[in-house]
PDB file of C-alpha atoms in Angstrom:
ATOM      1  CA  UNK A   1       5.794 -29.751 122.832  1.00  0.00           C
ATOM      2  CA  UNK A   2       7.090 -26.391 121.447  1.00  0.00           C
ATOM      3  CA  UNK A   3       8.623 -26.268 118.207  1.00  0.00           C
ATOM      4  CA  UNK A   4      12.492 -25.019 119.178  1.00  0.00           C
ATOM      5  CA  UNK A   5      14.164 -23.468 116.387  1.00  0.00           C
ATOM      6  CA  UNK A   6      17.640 -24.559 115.418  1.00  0.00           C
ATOM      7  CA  UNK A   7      19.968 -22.471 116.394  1.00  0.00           C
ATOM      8  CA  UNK A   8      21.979 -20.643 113.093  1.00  0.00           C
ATOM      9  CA  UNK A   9      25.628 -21.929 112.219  1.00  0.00           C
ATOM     10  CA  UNK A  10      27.432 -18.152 112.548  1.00  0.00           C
ATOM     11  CA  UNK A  11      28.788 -17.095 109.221  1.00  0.00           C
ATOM     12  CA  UNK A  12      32.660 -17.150 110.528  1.00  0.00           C
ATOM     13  CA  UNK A  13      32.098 -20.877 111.261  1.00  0.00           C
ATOM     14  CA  UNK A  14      30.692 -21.323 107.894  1.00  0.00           C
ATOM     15  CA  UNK A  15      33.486 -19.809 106.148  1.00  0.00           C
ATOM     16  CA  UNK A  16      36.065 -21.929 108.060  1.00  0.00           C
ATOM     17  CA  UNK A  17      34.309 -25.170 107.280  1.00  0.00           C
ATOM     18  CA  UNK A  18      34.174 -24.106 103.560  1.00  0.00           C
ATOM     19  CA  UNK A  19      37.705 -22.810 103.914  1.00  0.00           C
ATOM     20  CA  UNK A  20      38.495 -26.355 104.960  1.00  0.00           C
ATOM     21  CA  UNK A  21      36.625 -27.767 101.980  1.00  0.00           C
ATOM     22  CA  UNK A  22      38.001 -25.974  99.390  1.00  0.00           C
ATOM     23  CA  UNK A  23      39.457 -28.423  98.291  1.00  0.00           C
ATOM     24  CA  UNK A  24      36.490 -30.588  97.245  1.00  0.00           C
ATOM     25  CA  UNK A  25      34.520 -29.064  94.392  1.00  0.00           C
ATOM     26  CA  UNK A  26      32.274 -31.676  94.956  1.00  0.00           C
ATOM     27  CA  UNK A  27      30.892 -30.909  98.384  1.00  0.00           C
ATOM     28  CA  UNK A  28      31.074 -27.060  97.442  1.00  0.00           C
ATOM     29  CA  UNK A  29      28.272 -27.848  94.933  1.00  0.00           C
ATOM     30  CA  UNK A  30      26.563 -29.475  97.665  1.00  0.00           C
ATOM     31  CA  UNK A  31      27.433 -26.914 100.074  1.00  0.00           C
ATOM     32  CA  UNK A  32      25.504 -23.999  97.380  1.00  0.00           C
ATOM     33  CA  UNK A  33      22.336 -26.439  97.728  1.00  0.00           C
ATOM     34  CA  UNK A  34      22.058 -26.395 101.235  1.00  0.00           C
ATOM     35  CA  UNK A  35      20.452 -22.843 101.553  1.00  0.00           C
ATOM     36  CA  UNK A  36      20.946 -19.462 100.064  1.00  0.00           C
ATOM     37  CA  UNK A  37      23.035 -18.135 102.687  1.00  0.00           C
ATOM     38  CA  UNK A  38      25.268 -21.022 102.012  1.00  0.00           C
ATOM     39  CA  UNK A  39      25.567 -20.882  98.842  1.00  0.00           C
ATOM     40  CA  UNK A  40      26.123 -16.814  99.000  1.00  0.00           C
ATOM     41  CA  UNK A  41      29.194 -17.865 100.964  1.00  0.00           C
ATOM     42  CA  UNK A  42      30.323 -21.131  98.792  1.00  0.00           C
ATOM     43  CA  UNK A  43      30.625 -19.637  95.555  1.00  0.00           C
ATOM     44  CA  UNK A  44      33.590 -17.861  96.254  1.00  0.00           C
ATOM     45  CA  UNK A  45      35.134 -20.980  96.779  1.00  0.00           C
ATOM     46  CA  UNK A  46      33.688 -22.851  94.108  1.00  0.00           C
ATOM     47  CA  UNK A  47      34.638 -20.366  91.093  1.00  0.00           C
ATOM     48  CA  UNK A  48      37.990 -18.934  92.560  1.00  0.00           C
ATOM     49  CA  UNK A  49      40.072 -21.098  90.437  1.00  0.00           C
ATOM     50  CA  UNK A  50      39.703 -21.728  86.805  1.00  0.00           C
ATOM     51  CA  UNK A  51      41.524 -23.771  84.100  1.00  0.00           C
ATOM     52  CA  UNK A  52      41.431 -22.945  80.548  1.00  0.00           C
ATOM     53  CA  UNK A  53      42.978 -24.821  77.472  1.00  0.00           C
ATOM     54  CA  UNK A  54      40.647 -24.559  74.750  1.00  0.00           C
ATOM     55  CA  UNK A  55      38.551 -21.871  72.898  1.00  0.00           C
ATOM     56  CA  UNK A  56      35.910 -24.493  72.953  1.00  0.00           C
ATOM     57  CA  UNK A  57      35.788 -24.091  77.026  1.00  0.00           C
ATOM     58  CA  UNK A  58      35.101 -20.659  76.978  1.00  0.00           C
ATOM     59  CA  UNK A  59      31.679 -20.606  75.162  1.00  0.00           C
ATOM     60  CA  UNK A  60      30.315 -22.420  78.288  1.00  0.00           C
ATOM     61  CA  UNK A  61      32.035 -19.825  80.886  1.00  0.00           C
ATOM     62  CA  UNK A  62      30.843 -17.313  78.585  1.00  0.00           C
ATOM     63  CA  UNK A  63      27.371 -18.192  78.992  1.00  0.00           C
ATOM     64  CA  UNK A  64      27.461 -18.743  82.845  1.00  0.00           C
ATOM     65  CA  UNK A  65      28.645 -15.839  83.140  1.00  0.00           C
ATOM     66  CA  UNK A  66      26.541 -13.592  81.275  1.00  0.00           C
ATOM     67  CA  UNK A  67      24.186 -15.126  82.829  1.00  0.00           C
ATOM     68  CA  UNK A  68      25.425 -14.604  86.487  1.00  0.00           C
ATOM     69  CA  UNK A  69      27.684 -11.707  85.916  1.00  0.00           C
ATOM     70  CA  UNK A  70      28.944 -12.003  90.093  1.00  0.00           C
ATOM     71  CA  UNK A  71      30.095 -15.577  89.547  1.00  0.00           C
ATOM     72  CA  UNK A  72      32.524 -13.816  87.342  1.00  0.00           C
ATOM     73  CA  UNK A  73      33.975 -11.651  90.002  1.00  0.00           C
ATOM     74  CA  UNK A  74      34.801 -14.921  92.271  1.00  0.00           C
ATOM     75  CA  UNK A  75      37.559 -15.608  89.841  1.00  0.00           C
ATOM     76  CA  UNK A  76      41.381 -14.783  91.547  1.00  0.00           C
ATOM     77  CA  UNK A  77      43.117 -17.839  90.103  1.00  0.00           C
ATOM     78  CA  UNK A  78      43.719 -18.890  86.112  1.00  0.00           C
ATOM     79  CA  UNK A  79      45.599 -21.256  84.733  1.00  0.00           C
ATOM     80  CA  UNK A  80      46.354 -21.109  80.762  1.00  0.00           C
ATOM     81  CA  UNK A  81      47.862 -23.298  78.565  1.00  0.00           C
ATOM     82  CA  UNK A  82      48.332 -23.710  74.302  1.00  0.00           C
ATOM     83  CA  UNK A  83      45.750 -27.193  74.405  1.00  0.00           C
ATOM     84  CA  UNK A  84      46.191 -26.315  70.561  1.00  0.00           C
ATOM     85  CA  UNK A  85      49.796 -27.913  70.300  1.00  0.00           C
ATOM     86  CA  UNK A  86      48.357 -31.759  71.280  1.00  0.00           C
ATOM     87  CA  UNK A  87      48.869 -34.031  68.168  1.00  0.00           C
ATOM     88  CA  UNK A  88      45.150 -34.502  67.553  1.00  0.00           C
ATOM     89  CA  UNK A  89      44.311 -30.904  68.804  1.00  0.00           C
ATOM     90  CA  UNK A  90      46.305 -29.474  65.569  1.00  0.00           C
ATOM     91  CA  UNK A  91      44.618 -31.426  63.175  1.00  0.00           C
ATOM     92  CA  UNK A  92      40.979 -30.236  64.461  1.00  0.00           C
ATOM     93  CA  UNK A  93      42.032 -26.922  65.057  1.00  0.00           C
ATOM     94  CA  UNK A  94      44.612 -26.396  62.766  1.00  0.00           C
ATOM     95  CA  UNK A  95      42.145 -23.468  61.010  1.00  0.00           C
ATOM     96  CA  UNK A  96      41.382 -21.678  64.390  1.00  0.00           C
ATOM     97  CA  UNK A  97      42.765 -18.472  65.582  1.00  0.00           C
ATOM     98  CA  UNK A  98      45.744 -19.445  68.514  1.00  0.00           C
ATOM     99  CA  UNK A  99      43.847 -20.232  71.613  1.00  0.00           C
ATOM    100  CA  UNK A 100      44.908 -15.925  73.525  1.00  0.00           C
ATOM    101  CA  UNK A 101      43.391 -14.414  69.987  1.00  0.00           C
ATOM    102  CA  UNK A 102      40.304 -16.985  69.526  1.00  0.00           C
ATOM    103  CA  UNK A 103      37.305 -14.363  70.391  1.00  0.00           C
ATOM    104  CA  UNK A 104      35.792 -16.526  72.928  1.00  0.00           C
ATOM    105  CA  UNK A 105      38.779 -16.192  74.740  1.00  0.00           C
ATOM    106  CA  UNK A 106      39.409 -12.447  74.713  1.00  0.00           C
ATOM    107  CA  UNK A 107      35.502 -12.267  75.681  1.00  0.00           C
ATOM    108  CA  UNK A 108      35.789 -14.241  78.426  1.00  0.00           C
ATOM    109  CA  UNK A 109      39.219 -13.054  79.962  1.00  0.00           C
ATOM    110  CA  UNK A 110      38.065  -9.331  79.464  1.00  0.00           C
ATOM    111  CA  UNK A 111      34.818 -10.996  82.039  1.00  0.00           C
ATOM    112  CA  UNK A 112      37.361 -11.895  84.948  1.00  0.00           C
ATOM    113  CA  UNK A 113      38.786  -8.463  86.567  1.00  0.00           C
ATOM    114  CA  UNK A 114      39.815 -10.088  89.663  1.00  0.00           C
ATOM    115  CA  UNK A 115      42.887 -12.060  88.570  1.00  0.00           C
ATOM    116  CA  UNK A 116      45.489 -12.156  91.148  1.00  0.00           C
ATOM    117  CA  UNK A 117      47.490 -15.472  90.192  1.00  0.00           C
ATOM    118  CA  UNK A 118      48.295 -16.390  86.629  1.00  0.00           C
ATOM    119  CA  UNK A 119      49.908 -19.571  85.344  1.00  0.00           C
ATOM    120  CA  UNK A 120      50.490 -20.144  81.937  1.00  0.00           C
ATOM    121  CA  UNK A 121      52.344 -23.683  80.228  1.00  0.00           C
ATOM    122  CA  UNK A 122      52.752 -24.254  76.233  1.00  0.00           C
ATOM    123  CA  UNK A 123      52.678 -20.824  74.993  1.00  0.00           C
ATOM    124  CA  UNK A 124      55.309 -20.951  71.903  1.00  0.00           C
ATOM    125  CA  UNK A 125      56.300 -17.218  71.391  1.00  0.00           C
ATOM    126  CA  UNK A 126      52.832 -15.313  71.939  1.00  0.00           C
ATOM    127  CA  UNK A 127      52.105 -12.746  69.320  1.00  0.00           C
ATOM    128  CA  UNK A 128      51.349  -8.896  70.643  1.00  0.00           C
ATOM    129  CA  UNK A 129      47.703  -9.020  70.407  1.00  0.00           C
ATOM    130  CA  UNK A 130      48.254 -12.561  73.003  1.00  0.00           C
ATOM    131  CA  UNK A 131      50.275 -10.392  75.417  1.00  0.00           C
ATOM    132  CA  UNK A 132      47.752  -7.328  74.956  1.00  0.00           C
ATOM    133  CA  UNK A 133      45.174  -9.981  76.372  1.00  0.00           C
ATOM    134  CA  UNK A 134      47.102 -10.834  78.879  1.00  0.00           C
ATOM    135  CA  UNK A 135      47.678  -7.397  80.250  1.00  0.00           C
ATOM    136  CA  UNK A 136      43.912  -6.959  80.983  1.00  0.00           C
ATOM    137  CA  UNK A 137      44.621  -8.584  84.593  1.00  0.00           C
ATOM    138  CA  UNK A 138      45.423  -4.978  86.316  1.00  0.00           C
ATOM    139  CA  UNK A 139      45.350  -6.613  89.819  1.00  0.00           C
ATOM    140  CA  UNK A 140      47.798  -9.468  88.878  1.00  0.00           C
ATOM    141  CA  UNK A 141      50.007 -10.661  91.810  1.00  0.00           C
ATOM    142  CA  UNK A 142      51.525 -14.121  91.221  1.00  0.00           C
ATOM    143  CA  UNK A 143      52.745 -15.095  87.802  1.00  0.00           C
ATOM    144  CA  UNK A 144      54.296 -18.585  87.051  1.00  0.00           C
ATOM    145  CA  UNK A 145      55.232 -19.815  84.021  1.00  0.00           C
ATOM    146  CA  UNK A 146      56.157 -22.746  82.093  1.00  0.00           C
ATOM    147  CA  UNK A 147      57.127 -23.523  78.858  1.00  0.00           C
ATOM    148  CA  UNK A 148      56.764 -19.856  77.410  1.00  0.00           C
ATOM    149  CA  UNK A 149      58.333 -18.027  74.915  1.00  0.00           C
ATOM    150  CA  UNK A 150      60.572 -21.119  74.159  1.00  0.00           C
ATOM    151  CA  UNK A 151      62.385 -21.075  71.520  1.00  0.00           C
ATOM    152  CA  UNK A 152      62.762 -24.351  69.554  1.00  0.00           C
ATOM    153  CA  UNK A 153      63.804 -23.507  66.257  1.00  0.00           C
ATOM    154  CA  UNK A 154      67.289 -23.035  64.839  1.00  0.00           C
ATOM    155  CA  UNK A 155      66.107 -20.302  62.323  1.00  0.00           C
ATOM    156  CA  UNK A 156      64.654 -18.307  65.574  1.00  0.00           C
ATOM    157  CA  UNK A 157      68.010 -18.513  66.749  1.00  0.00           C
ATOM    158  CA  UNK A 158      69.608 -16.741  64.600  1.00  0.00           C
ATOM    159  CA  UNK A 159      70.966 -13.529  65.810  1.00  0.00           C
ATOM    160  CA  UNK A 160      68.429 -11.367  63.414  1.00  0.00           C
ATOM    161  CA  UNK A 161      65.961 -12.981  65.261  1.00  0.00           C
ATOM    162  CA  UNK A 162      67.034 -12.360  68.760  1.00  0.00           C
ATOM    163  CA  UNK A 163      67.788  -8.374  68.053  1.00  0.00           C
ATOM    164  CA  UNK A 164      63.642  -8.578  66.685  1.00  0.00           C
ATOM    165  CA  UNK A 165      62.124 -10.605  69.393  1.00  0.00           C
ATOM    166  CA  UNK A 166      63.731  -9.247  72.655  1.00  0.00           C
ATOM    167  CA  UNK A 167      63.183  -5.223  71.921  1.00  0.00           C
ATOM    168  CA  UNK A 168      59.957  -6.181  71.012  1.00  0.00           C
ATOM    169  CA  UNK A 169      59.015  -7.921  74.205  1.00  0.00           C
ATOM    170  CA  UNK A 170      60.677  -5.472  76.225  1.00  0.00           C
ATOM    171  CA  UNK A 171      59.447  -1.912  74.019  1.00  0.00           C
ATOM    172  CA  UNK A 172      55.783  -3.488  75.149  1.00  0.00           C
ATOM    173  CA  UNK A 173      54.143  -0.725  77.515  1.00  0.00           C
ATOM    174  CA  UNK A 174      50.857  -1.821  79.491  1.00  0.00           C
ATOM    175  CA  UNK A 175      49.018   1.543  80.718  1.00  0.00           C
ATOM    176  CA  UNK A 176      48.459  -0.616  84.212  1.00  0.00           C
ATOM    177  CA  UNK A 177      51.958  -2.166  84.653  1.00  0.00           C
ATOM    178  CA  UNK A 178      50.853  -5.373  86.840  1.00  0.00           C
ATOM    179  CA  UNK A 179      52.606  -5.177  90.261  1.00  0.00           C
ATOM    180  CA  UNK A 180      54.214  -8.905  90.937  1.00  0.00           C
ATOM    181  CA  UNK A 181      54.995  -9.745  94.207  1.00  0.00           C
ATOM    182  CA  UNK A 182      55.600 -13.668  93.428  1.00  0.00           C
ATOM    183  CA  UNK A 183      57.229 -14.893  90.141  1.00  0.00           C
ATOM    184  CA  UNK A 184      58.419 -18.613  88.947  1.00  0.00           C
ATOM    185  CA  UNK A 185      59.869 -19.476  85.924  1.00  0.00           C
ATOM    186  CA  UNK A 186      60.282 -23.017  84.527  1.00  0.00           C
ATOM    187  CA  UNK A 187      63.592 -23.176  82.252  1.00  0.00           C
ATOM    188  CA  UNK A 188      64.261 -20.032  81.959  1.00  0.00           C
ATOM    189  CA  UNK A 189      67.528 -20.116  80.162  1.00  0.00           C
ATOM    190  CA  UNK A 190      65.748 -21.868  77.286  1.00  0.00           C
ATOM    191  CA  UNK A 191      63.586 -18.991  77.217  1.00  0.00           C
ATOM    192  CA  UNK A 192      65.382 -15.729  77.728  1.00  0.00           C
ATOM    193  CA  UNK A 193      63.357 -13.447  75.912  1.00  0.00           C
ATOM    194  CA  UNK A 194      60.978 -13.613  78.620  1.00  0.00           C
ATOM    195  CA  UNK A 195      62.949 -11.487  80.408  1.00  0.00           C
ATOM    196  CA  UNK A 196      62.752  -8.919  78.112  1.00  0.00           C
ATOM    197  CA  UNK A 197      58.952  -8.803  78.927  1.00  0.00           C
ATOM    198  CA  UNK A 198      59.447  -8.961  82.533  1.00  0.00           C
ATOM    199  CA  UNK A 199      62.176  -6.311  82.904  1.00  0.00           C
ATOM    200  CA  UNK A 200      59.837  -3.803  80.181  1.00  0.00           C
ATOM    201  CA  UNK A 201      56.719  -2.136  80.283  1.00  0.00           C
ATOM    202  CA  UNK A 202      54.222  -4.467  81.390  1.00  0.00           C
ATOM    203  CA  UNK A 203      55.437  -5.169  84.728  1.00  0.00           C
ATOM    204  CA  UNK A 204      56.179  -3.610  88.089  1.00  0.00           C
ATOM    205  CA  UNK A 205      58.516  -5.867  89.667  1.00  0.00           C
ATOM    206  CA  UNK A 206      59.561  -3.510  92.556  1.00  0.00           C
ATOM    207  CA  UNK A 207      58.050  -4.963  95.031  1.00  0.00           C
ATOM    208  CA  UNK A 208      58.374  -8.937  94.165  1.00  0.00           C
ATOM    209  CA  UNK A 209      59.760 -10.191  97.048  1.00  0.00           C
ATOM    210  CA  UNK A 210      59.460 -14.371  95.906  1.00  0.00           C
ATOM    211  CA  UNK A 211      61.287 -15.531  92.642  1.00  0.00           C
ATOM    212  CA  UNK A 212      61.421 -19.463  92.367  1.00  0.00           C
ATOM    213  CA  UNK A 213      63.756 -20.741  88.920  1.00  0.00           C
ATOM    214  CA  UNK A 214      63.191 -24.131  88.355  1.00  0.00           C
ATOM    215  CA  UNK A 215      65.261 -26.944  85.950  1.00  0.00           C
ATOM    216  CA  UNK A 216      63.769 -30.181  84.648  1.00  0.00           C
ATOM    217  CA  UNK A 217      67.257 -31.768  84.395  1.00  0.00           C
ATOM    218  CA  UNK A 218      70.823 -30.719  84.058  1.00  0.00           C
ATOM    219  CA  UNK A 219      72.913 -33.187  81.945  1.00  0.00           C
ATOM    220  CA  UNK A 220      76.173 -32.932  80.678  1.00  0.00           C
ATOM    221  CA  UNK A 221      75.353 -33.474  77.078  1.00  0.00           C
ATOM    222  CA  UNK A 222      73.057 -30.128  76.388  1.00  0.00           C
ATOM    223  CA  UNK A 223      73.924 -27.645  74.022  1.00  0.00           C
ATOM    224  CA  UNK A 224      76.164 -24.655  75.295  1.00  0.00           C
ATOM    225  CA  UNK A 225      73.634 -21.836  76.676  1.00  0.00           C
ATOM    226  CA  UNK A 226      73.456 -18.827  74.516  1.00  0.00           C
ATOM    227  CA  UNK A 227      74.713 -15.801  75.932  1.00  0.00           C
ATOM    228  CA  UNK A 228      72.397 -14.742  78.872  1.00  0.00           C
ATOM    229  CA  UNK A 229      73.968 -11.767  80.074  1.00  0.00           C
ATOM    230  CA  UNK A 230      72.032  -8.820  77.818  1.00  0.00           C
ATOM    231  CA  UNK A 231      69.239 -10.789  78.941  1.00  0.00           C
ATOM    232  CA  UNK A 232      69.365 -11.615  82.690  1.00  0.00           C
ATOM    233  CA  UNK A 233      71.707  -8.611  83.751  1.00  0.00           C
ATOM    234  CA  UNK A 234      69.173  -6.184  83.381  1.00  0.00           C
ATOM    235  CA  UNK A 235      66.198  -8.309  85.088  1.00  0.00           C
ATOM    236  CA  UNK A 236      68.541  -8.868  88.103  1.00  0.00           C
ATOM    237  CA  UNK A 237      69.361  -5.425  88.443  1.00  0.00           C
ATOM    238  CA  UNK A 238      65.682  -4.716  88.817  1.00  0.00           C
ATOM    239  CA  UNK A 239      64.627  -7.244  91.055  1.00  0.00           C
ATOM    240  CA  UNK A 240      67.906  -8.468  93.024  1.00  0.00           C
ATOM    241  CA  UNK A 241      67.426  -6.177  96.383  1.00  0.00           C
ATOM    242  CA  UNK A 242      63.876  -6.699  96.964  1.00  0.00           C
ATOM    243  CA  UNK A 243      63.584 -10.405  96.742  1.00  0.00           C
ATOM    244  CA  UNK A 244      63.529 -12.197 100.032  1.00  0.00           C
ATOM    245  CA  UNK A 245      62.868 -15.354  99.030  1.00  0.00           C
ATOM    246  CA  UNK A 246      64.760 -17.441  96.244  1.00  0.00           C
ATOM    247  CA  UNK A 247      64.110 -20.660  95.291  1.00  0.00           C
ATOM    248  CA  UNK A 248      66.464 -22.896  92.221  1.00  0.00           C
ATOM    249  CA  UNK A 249      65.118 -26.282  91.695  1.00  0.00           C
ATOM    250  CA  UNK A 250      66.869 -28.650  89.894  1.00  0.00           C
ATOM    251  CA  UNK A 251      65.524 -31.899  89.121  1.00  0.00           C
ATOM    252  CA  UNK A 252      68.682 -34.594  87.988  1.00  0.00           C
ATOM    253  CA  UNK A 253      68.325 -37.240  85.799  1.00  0.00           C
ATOM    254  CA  UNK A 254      68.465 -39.468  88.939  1.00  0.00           C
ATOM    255  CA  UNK A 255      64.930 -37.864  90.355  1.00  0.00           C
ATOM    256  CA  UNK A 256      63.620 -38.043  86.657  1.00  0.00           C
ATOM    257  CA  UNK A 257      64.803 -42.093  87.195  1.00  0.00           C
ATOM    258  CA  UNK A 258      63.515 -42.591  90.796  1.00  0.00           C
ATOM    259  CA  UNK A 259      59.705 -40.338  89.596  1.00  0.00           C
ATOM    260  CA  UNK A 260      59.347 -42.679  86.496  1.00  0.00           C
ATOM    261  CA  UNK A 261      60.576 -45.840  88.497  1.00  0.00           C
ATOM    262  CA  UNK A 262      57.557 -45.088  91.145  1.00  0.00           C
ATOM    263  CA  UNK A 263      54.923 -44.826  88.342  1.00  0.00           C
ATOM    264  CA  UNK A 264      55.761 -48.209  87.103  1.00  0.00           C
ATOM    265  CA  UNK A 265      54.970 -49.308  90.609  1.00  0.00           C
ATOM    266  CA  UNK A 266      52.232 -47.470  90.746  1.00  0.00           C
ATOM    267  CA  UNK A 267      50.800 -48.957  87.681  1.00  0.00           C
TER     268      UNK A 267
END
């Protein structure tokens, strides 16, 4: 009998099973083992996303990378957040550089020049040189944040404070403004000076079109707000006729009740 050759998956179909898969970091390992054409089209997958807490991670990625400079490339989604403030992280690392300025860090976010979506969590008032990092993503698309630029302390409160940090932020020119077109903020009345820095110079927010706010909880025993219109006014009058879709979530201390209640269960 003849030998009959196999006839070749076509790349499209390849690309929709792996689009399918992408999910499963597992079987996208497997899916790079299977042959090089494979994994020429599985990588993609496999190092589009990319989590980041700790200078300590980035010496690996470092390596990879300057090994396999492409790999790099792949890269379109980050996610960034200040692993520093964990109770036993501070007393390790209590001597290190914050996690933006750590040179590990700037080496390997200066390697990723593909970076379309950006979340950040935990980031307690970033310094200059942080948000100078930070504007190396040129091609940036999709920002979310959480937790950043909150301010905690009474003594940052104070009104000496607020005239320092807000013109600050906002007197902060990029030479490549980054052009959102999808933004979400977690509390952002508890952090208003980030909108300082997304109404100033790093940003071009004329053609975001999605803007999601989101609460943790209202209850009727917080503190007054401070003052949000020199804050707010001035993003709103930036972004208010282009946006198309808005999104306010508000999570009650009923949903916070029913969430926890389901964990127990869960447990």
């Amino acid at each position: 009998m003849k030998n009959r050759l196999m006839t070749p998956i076509p790349p499209e179909l390849v690309l929709e099973i792996l689009t399918y898969i992408s999910g499963c970091r597992d079987v996208l390992r497997a899916c790079c083992l299977v042959c090089r054409a494979w994994r020429r089209l599985a990588q993609p997958f496999l190092f589009s996303k990319l989590s980041l807490s700790l200078e300590a991670h980035c010496h690996r990625w470092n390596r990879k990378f300057a090994t396999y400079p492409h790999l790099a490339q792949y890269v379109t989604r980050l996610k960034l957040w200040e692993g520093n403030w964990g109770g036993a992280d501070v007393v390790l690392l209590e001597d290190q550089p914050p996690f933006l300025e750590g040179p590990a860090t700037v080496e390997l976010l200066r390697r990723l020049p593909n970076i379309k979506y950006l979340k950040m969590s935990d980031f307690f008032l970033p310094s200059e040189r942080e948000i100078e990092v930070l504007c190396h993503f040129t091609r940036l698309e999709w920002l979310e944040m959480h937790e950043v630029l909150r301010i905690v302390d009474m003594e940052i409160r104070s009104h000496t404070s607020e005239d320092l940090i807000g013109p600050t932020l906002h007197d902060f020119v990029d030479v490549v403004p980054k052009r959102l077109r999808n933004l979400k903020l977690q509390d952002p009345t508890e952090s208003l000076y980030i909108f300082s820095w997304l109404s100033g110079g790093v940003f071009d927010l004329s053609d975001l079109t999605d803007l999601t706010l989101s609460w943790e909880s209202f209850r009727k025993n917080h503190p007054p707000s401070p003052p949000l219109s020199s804050y707010i006014v001035p993003f709103i009058s930036i972004v208010g006729s282009g946006i198309k879709n808005l999104g306010l979530n508000i999570e009650t201390v009923e949903d916070e009740r029913e969430l926890y209640a389901n964990h127990m269960l869960g447990e």
